[in-house]
Amino acid sequence: MTTDLLRTPLYPVHRDAGAASTPFAGWEMPLRYTSDLAEHAAVRERAGLFDLSHMGQIEVSGPGAADALDHALVSRSSTLAVGRARYTMMVAPDGGVLDDLIVYRLAETEFLVVANAANRTVVLDELTVRSGERVHIADRTEARALVALQGPVSTEVLQRVTDADLGALRYYASAPAEVAGVPVLLARTGYTGEVGFELSAPASSAVDLWTALLEAGSDAGVVPCGLACRDTLRLEAGMPLYGHELTRDVTPYEAGLGRVVDLEHDFVGRDALARRAENPTGTTLVGLAGEGRRAARAGSAVLDGDGEIGTVTSGVLSPTLGRPIAMALLDEARAAVGTVLEADVRGRRQPMTVVDLPFYRRPR
């Protein structure tokens, strides 16, 4: 492993736990601690703890912060109530997706933008260019840590180490809190399809927070989890991943996420997206489900007869469902639910049926 990679404040605990590491977006990140399947199952059945400190944490503050974010992003951050969060995107002037983001409104003139690790610099630079003089932008990524506790017992476990009223914290809401004596921004958000929380804390307190959460959940089966199971969890939940379902070459509409675009306000890329909304390309993102144990992977061709009608963007043998699942960008004319197509799986054709997303919904 090259020493040029960045390491999160939690690197020592990952190393001591024997995690297998992988380079990811310039960071040395834990891929798994035990097995992908065991960690995936832990999140579905109990809870898992993730280190997300590689993700960009960018503060946007000042009297012009809300207007600047409105101009920079496809939705209006100015309409967010203090304490609420929103999934949104930054696009280029031609409408191509630069990144998908979560914006938290921390105070009237203070926001936190969480960006994908690979796009942190792009988002930081674009926010700076697209903002006015009354806006202060600061990259806090390496001064902060971000951890996620996800799974059915996450609320019970987290409540053991905080006095915050977790039951009152709505989905996509955040609040300052103290967890195990560590001041955090506590958010009810996640990327696994399970109930869960994300906690932003000072980097200097990351190890204490991580250790306290694992100790609090030891009798409930909480385990540390790596990036491998995070990918299978998000795919089962039908959540897009930048670089797969979202790229610079697609707009939010092709990715099935036109709902996040608010064309009733002015923003960079607005005119291009308005034209795209009126003149769809005929490409759409769908779910595909197959039988057997062979999974299509990103880049696999999707075929209808002898013709190629699309490409798999993500694919896996679902640990929860026990069968192949995939997301794919397809010709919309052949994307009706129930349509049986074929995916090229390493040179062999495999039937896959168009299905509704997500593949998995957590029990209520």
Tab-separated table of C-alpha atoms in Angstrom, residues 4-322:
chain	number	residue	atom	x	y	z
A	4	ASP	CA	0.875	8.608	-0.601
A	5	LEU	CA	-2.642	7.670	0.362
A	6	LEU	CA	-4.474	9.747	2.932
A	7	ARG	CA	-5.478	8.029	6.160
A	8	THR	CA	-8.491	8.827	8.285
A	9	PRO	CA	-8.174	9.521	12.030
A	10	LEU	CA	-9.491	5.983	12.544
A	11	TYR	CA	-6.644	4.314	10.660
A	12	PRO	CA	-4.996	3.023	13.892
A	13	VAL	CA	-8.119	1.151	14.988
A	14	HIS	CA	-8.599	-0.334	11.524
A	15	ARG	CA	-4.961	-1.488	11.513
A	16	ASP	CA	-5.171	-2.926	15.020
A	17	ALA	CA	-8.391	-4.747	14.123
A	18	GLY	CA	-6.663	-6.408	11.178
A	19	ALA	CA	-8.870	-4.840	8.518
A	20	ALA	CA	-8.026	-5.515	4.884
A	21	SER	CA	-7.442	-2.139	3.301
A	22	THR	CA	-7.910	-0.787	-0.185
A	23	PRO	CA	-7.060	2.450	-1.973
A	24	PHE	CA	-10.239	4.444	-2.544
A	25	ALA	CA	-10.380	7.958	-3.995
A	26	GLY	CA	-6.921	8.745	-2.653
A	27	TRP	CA	-7.537	7.266	0.798
A	28	GLU	CA	-6.465	4.027	2.452
A	29	MET	CA	-9.801	2.639	3.605
A	30	PRO	CA	-10.935	-0.564	5.341
A	31	LEU	CA	-12.445	-2.954	2.804
A	32	ARG	CA	-13.511	-5.587	5.321
A	33	TYR	CA	-12.683	-6.761	8.851
A	34	THR	CA	-13.963	-10.347	8.624
A	35	SER	CA	-16.058	-11.235	5.565
A	36	ASP	CA	-18.239	-9.201	3.225
A	37	LEU	CA	-21.228	-11.466	3.849
A	38	ALA	CA	-20.917	-11.392	7.642
A	39	GLU	CA	-20.660	-7.612	7.724
A	40	HIS	CA	-23.562	-7.236	5.288
A	41	ALA	CA	-25.725	-9.536	7.415
A	42	ALA	CA	-24.786	-7.689	10.591
A	43	VAL	CA	-26.173	-4.430	9.180
A	44	ARG	CA	-29.401	-6.058	7.982
A	45	GLU	CA	-29.962	-8.017	11.199
A	46	ARG	CA	-28.281	-5.947	13.941
A	47	ALA	CA	-26.009	-2.975	13.170
A	48	GLY	CA	-22.660	-2.066	11.671
A	49	LEU	CA	-20.256	0.804	12.220
A	50	PHE	CA	-18.599	2.456	9.210
A	51	ASP	CA	-15.729	4.911	8.879
A	52	LEU	CA	-16.796	7.512	6.309
A	53	SER	CA	-14.143	10.068	7.158
A	54	HIS	CA	-12.897	10.076	3.567
A	55	MET	CA	-16.055	11.839	2.429
A	56	GLY	CA	-15.796	15.569	1.871
A	57	GLN	CA	-17.115	17.823	4.652
A	58	ILE	CA	-17.364	21.373	3.354
A	59	GLU	CA	-18.752	24.248	5.404
A	60	VAL	CA	-20.609	27.020	3.571
A	61	SER	CA	-21.459	29.994	5.781
A	62	GLY	CA	-22.179	33.682	5.748
A	63	PRO	CA	-25.096	35.959	4.832
A	64	GLY	CA	-25.017	34.811	1.218
A	65	ALA	CA	-24.651	31.079	1.917
A	66	ALA	CA	-28.216	30.021	1.098
A	67	ASP	CA	-28.313	32.007	-2.136
A	68	ALA	CA	-24.903	30.653	-3.141
A	69	LEU	CA	-26.011	27.053	-2.665
A	70	ASP	CA	-29.217	27.741	-4.592
A	71	HIS	CA	-27.081	28.974	-7.482
A	72	ALA	CA	-24.617	26.085	-7.237
A	73	LEU	CA	-26.981	23.111	-6.831
A	74	VAL	CA	-30.060	21.725	-8.581
A	75	SER	CA	-32.355	22.178	-5.571
A	76	ARG	CA	-32.988	25.125	-3.266
A	77	SER	CA	-31.096	24.908	-0.005
A	78	SER	CA	-32.716	28.231	1.017
A	79	THR	CA	-35.991	26.365	1.596
A	80	LEU	CA	-34.430	23.940	4.094
A	81	ALA	CA	-35.440	24.489	7.701
A	82	VAL	CA	-32.624	24.712	10.225
A	83	GLY	CA	-31.852	21.159	11.337
A	84	ARG	CA	-33.001	19.508	8.110
A	85	ALA	CA	-30.973	17.886	5.328
A	86	ARG	CA	-31.530	17.270	1.626
A	87	TYR	CA	-30.127	14.927	-1.028
A	88	THR	CA	-29.161	17.011	-4.061
A	89	MET	CA	-26.681	17.314	-6.916
A	90	MET	CA	-24.163	19.641	-8.497
A	91	VAL	CA	-24.170	19.621	-12.288
A	92	ALA	CA	-21.992	21.147	-14.984
A	93	PRO	CA	-23.373	23.860	-17.304
A	94	ASP	CA	-24.347	21.113	-19.777
A	95	GLY	CA	-26.323	19.250	-17.082
A	96	GLY	CA	-23.868	16.396	-16.505
A	97	VAL	CA	-23.633	15.312	-12.866
A	98	LEU	CA	-20.500	16.502	-11.064
A	99	ASP	CA	-21.505	14.948	-7.751
A	100	ASP	CA	-24.427	13.922	-5.609
A	101	LEU	CA	-24.423	15.537	-2.190
A	102	ILE	CA	-26.209	15.915	1.109
A	103	VAL	CA	-26.711	19.472	2.350
A	104	TYR	CA	-27.367	20.047	6.042
A	105	ARG	CA	-28.692	23.397	7.258
A	106	LEU	CA	-27.004	23.886	10.620
A	107	ALA	CA	-28.130	27.499	11.251
A	108	GLU	CA	-29.743	30.321	9.304
A	109	THR	CA	-26.482	31.175	7.535
A	110	GLU	CA	-24.493	27.964	8.080
A	111	PHE	CA	-24.552	24.790	5.973
A	112	LEU	CA	-22.551	21.560	5.751
A	113	VAL	CA	-22.106	19.946	2.330
A	114	VAL	CA	-21.067	16.282	2.342
A	115	ALA	CA	-19.502	15.230	-0.955
A	116	ASN	CA	-18.156	11.979	-2.363
A	117	ALA	CA	-14.465	11.522	-1.608
A	118	ALA	CA	-13.521	11.334	-5.280
A	119	ASN	CA	-15.285	14.620	-6.023
A	120	ARG	CA	-14.285	16.609	-2.942
A	121	THR	CA	-11.950	18.941	-4.832
A	122	VAL	CA	-14.371	19.406	-7.711
A	123	VAL	CA	-17.185	20.344	-5.349
A	124	LEU	CA	-14.955	22.616	-3.276
A	125	ASP	CA	-13.650	24.449	-6.345
A	126	GLU	CA	-17.071	24.800	-7.950
A	127	LEU	CA	-18.675	26.057	-4.737
A	128	THR	CA	-15.917	28.659	-4.497
A	129	VAL	CA	-16.355	29.780	-8.110
A	130	ARG	CA	-20.160	29.815	-7.900
A	131	SER	CA	-20.356	31.757	-4.612
A	132	GLY	CA	-20.350	35.466	-3.982
A	133	GLU	CA	-18.314	37.650	-1.648
A	134	ARG	CA	-20.563	37.186	1.391
A	135	VAL	CA	-19.870	33.462	1.552
A	136	HIS	CA	-17.142	31.628	3.445
A	137	ILE	CA	-16.238	28.158	2.235
A	138	ALA	CA	-13.999	25.879	4.265
A	139	ASP	CA	-12.940	22.291	3.650
A	140	ARG	CA	-13.102	20.579	7.059
A	141	THR	CA	-12.617	17.039	5.755
A	142	GLU	CA	-9.257	16.370	7.402
A	143	ALA	CA	-10.202	18.182	10.619
A	144	ARG	CA	-13.312	16.081	11.096
A	145	ALA	CA	-14.288	12.415	11.207
A	146	LEU	CA	-17.521	10.896	9.954
A	147	VAL	CA	-18.873	7.577	11.153
A	148	ALA	CA	-22.158	5.813	10.444
A	149	LEU	CA	-24.035	3.430	12.716
A	150	GLN	CA	-26.566	1.568	10.583
A	151	GLY	CA	-28.992	-1.257	11.303
A	152	PRO	CA	-32.118	-2.276	13.209
A	153	VAL	CA	-30.542	-1.927	16.669
A	154	SER	CA	-28.707	1.329	15.893
A	155	THR	CA	-31.178	3.540	17.767
A	156	GLU	CA	-31.082	1.335	20.874
A	157	VAL	CA	-27.282	1.182	20.874
A	158	LEU	CA	-26.734	4.879	20.203
A	159	GLN	CA	-29.202	5.843	22.919
A	160	ARG	CA	-26.966	4.086	25.465
A	161	VAL	CA	-24.266	6.721	24.957
A	162	THR	CA	-26.232	9.923	24.402
A	163	ASP	CA	-28.937	11.952	26.091
A	164	ALA	CA	-30.189	13.196	22.709
A	165	ASP	CA	-33.816	12.337	22.005
A	166	LEU	CA	-33.238	9.987	19.071
A	167	GLY	CA	-36.929	9.217	18.726
A	168	ALA	CA	-37.583	12.882	17.964
A	169	LEU	CA	-34.900	13.056	15.266
A	170	ARG	CA	-36.740	12.719	11.955
A	171	TYR	CA	-35.334	11.113	8.800
A	172	TYR	CA	-33.009	13.594	7.070
A	173	ALA	CA	-32.750	15.769	10.171
A	174	SER	CA	-29.684	16.658	12.233
A	175	ALA	CA	-28.874	18.190	15.588
A	176	PRO	CA	-25.806	18.977	17.668
A	177	ALA	CA	-25.417	16.388	20.405
A	178	GLU	CA	-22.944	14.785	22.746
A	179	VAL	CA	-22.202	11.085	22.200
A	180	ALA	CA	-19.971	9.312	24.714
A	181	GLY	CA	-18.715	12.728	25.790
A	182	VAL	CA	-17.819	13.744	22.219
A	183	PRO	CA	-19.521	16.768	20.628
A	184	VAL	CA	-20.996	15.666	17.303
A	185	LEU	CA	-23.360	16.668	14.576
A	186	LEU	CA	-25.849	13.829	14.777
A	187	ALA	CA	-27.860	13.114	11.630
A	188	ARG	CA	-30.492	10.534	10.877
A	189	THR	CA	-29.183	9.710	7.429
A	190	GLY	CA	-27.481	6.752	5.817
A	191	TYR	CA	-26.663	4.773	2.696
A	192	THR	CA	-27.615	1.206	3.548
A	193	GLY	CA	-31.411	1.060	3.405
A	194	GLU	CA	-31.561	0.588	7.178
A	195	VAL	CA	-32.458	2.903	10.016
A	196	GLY	CA	-29.286	4.576	11.152
A	197	PHE	CA	-27.266	7.610	11.999
A	198	GLU	CA	-24.230	9.506	10.746
A	199	LEU	CA	-22.034	11.365	13.227
A	200	SER	CA	-19.570	14.109	12.331
A	201	ALA	CA	-17.012	14.664	15.092
A	202	PRO	CA	-13.644	16.369	15.579
A	203	ALA	CA	-10.871	14.220	14.156
A	204	SER	CA	-9.118	14.255	17.532
A	205	SER	CA	-12.121	12.471	19.111
A	206	ALA	CA	-12.727	9.938	16.368
A	207	VAL	CA	-11.080	6.971	18.089
A	208	ASP	CA	-12.908	7.634	21.381
A	209	LEU	CA	-16.238	7.866	19.561
A	210	TRP	CA	-15.614	4.726	17.491
A	211	THR	CA	-14.526	2.721	20.530
A	212	ALA	CA	-17.480	3.882	22.627
A	213	LEU	CA	-20.014	2.942	19.936
A	214	LEU	CA	-18.536	-0.539	19.497
A	215	GLU	CA	-18.448	-1.092	23.254
A	216	ALA	CA	-22.050	0.105	23.612
A	217	GLY	CA	-23.139	-2.317	20.900
A	218	SER	CA	-20.989	-5.301	21.807
A	219	ASP	CA	-23.833	-7.260	23.418
A	220	ALA	CA	-26.164	-6.348	20.535
A	221	GLY	CA	-23.849	-7.709	17.852
A	222	VAL	CA	-22.600	-4.400	16.417
A	223	VAL	CA	-19.475	-4.909	14.304
A	224	PRO	CA	-17.141	-2.665	12.301
A	225	CYS	CA	-17.855	-2.812	8.579
A	226	GLY	CA	-15.836	-2.001	5.474
A	227	LEU	CA	-16.482	-0.544	2.063
A	228	ALA	CA	-17.258	-3.891	0.422
A	229	CYS	CA	-20.478	-4.503	2.287
A	230	ARG	CA	-21.396	-0.817	2.072
A	231	ASP	CA	-21.579	-1.292	-1.699
A	232	THR	CA	-23.797	-4.385	-1.578
A	233	LEU	CA	-26.069	-2.739	1.005
A	234	ARG	CA	-26.570	0.405	-1.048
A	235	LEU	CA	-27.186	-1.574	-4.225
A	236	GLU	CA	-29.894	-3.673	-2.559
A	237	ALA	CA	-31.442	-0.395	-1.392
A	238	GLY	CA	-31.363	0.965	-4.969
A	239	MET	CA	-29.122	3.891	-4.073
A	240	PRO	CA	-26.899	5.344	-6.836
A	241	LEU	CA	-23.121	5.493	-6.583
A	242	TYR	CA	-21.105	8.204	-8.259
A	243	GLY	CA	-18.910	6.737	-10.966
A	244	HIS	CA	-21.505	4.029	-11.652
A	245	GLU	CA	-25.115	5.228	-11.884
A	246	LEU	CA	-24.065	8.894	-11.785
A	247	THR	CA	-21.316	10.299	-13.986
A	248	ARG	CA	-20.325	13.432	-15.807
A	249	ASP	CA	-21.977	11.919	-18.912
A	250	VAL	CA	-25.507	11.584	-17.547
A	251	THR	CA	-27.980	14.096	-16.183
A	252	PRO	CA	-30.191	13.483	-13.147
A	253	TYR	CA	-33.044	12.601	-15.521
A	254	GLU	CA	-31.294	9.603	-17.109
A	255	ALA	CA	-30.398	8.387	-13.631
A	256	GLY	CA	-34.049	8.412	-12.595
A	257	LEU	CA	-33.410	11.258	-10.176
A	258	GLY	CA	-35.150	14.111	-11.944
A	259	ARG	CA	-37.201	14.574	-8.793
A	260	VAL	CA	-34.294	16.283	-7.073
A	261	VAL	CA	-34.101	18.976	-9.792
A	262	ASP	CA	-36.039	22.175	-9.091
A	263	LEU	CA	-36.348	24.010	-12.407
A	264	GLU	CA	-38.251	26.847	-10.702
A	265	HIS	CA	-35.030	28.521	-9.623
A	266	ASP	CA	-31.876	29.655	-11.395
A	267	PHE	CA	-28.744	27.525	-11.020
A	268	VAL	CA	-25.701	26.490	-13.007
A	269	GLY	CA	-26.914	23.924	-15.541
A	270	ARG	CA	-30.573	24.913	-15.236
A	271	ASP	CA	-31.099	25.732	-18.934
A	272	ALA	CA	-29.516	22.474	-20.089
A	273	LEU	CA	-31.637	20.441	-17.673
A	274	ALA	CA	-34.800	22.277	-18.739
A	275	ARG	CA	-34.082	21.330	-22.340
A	276	ARG	CA	-33.388	17.753	-21.293
A	277	ALA	CA	-36.650	17.590	-19.329
A	278	GLU	CA	-38.547	18.654	-22.450
A	279	ASN	CA	-36.565	16.374	-24.767
A	280	PRO	CA	-35.726	13.105	-22.956
A	281	THR	CA	-32.880	11.055	-24.357
A	282	GLY	CA	-34.846	7.831	-24.073
A	283	THR	CA	-32.392	6.366	-21.575
A	284	THR	CA	-33.429	5.478	-18.057
A	285	LEU	CA	-32.053	3.700	-14.983
A	286	VAL	CA	-33.746	0.424	-14.038
A	287	GLY	CA	-33.376	-2.507	-11.706
A	288	LEU	CA	-32.672	-5.992	-13.078
A	289	ALA	CA	-33.105	-9.267	-11.216
A	290	GLY	CA	-31.890	-12.669	-12.335
A	291	GLU	CA	-31.712	-16.256	-11.153
A	292	GLY	CA	-28.800	-18.467	-10.202
A	293	ARG	CA	-25.483	-17.300	-8.711
A	294	ARG	CA	-23.712	-15.488	-11.559
A	295	ALA	CA	-23.912	-11.719	-11.248
A	296	ALA	CA	-23.554	-9.172	-14.029
A	297	ARG	CA	-21.001	-6.492	-13.227
A	298	ALA	CA	-20.590	-2.838	-14.112
A	299	GLY	CA	-19.976	-2.562	-17.842
A	300	SER	CA	-21.859	-5.734	-18.789
A	301	ALA	CA	-23.975	-5.281	-21.913
A	302	VAL	CA	-27.761	-5.615	-21.646
A	303	LEU	CA	-29.237	-7.299	-24.703
A	304	ASP	CA	-32.646	-7.602	-26.304
A	305	GLY	CA	-32.378	-10.289	-28.970
A	306	ASP	CA	-29.159	-9.549	-30.817
A	307	GLY	CA	-29.196	-5.839	-30.051
A	308	GLU	CA	-27.466	-4.094	-27.169
A	309	ILE	CA	-29.946	-1.766	-25.460
A	310	GLY	CA	-28.004	-0.687	-22.400
A	311	THR	CA	-25.221	-1.226	-19.881
A	312	VAL	CA	-25.114	-2.524	-16.333
A	313	THR	CA	-23.896	0.216	-13.966
A	314	SER	CA	-23.661	-1.938	-10.812
A	315	GLY	CA	-24.256	-5.622	-10.235
A	316	VAL	CA	-23.844	-8.140	-7.439
A	317	LEU	CA	-25.088	-11.425	-6.083
A	318	SER	CA	-27.416	-10.018	-3.430
A	319	PRO	CA	-26.437	-11.340	0.008
A	320	THR	CA	-29.945	-10.711	1.348
A	321	LEU	CA	-32.007	-11.942	-1.604
A	322	GLY	CA	-29.654	-14.717	-2.718
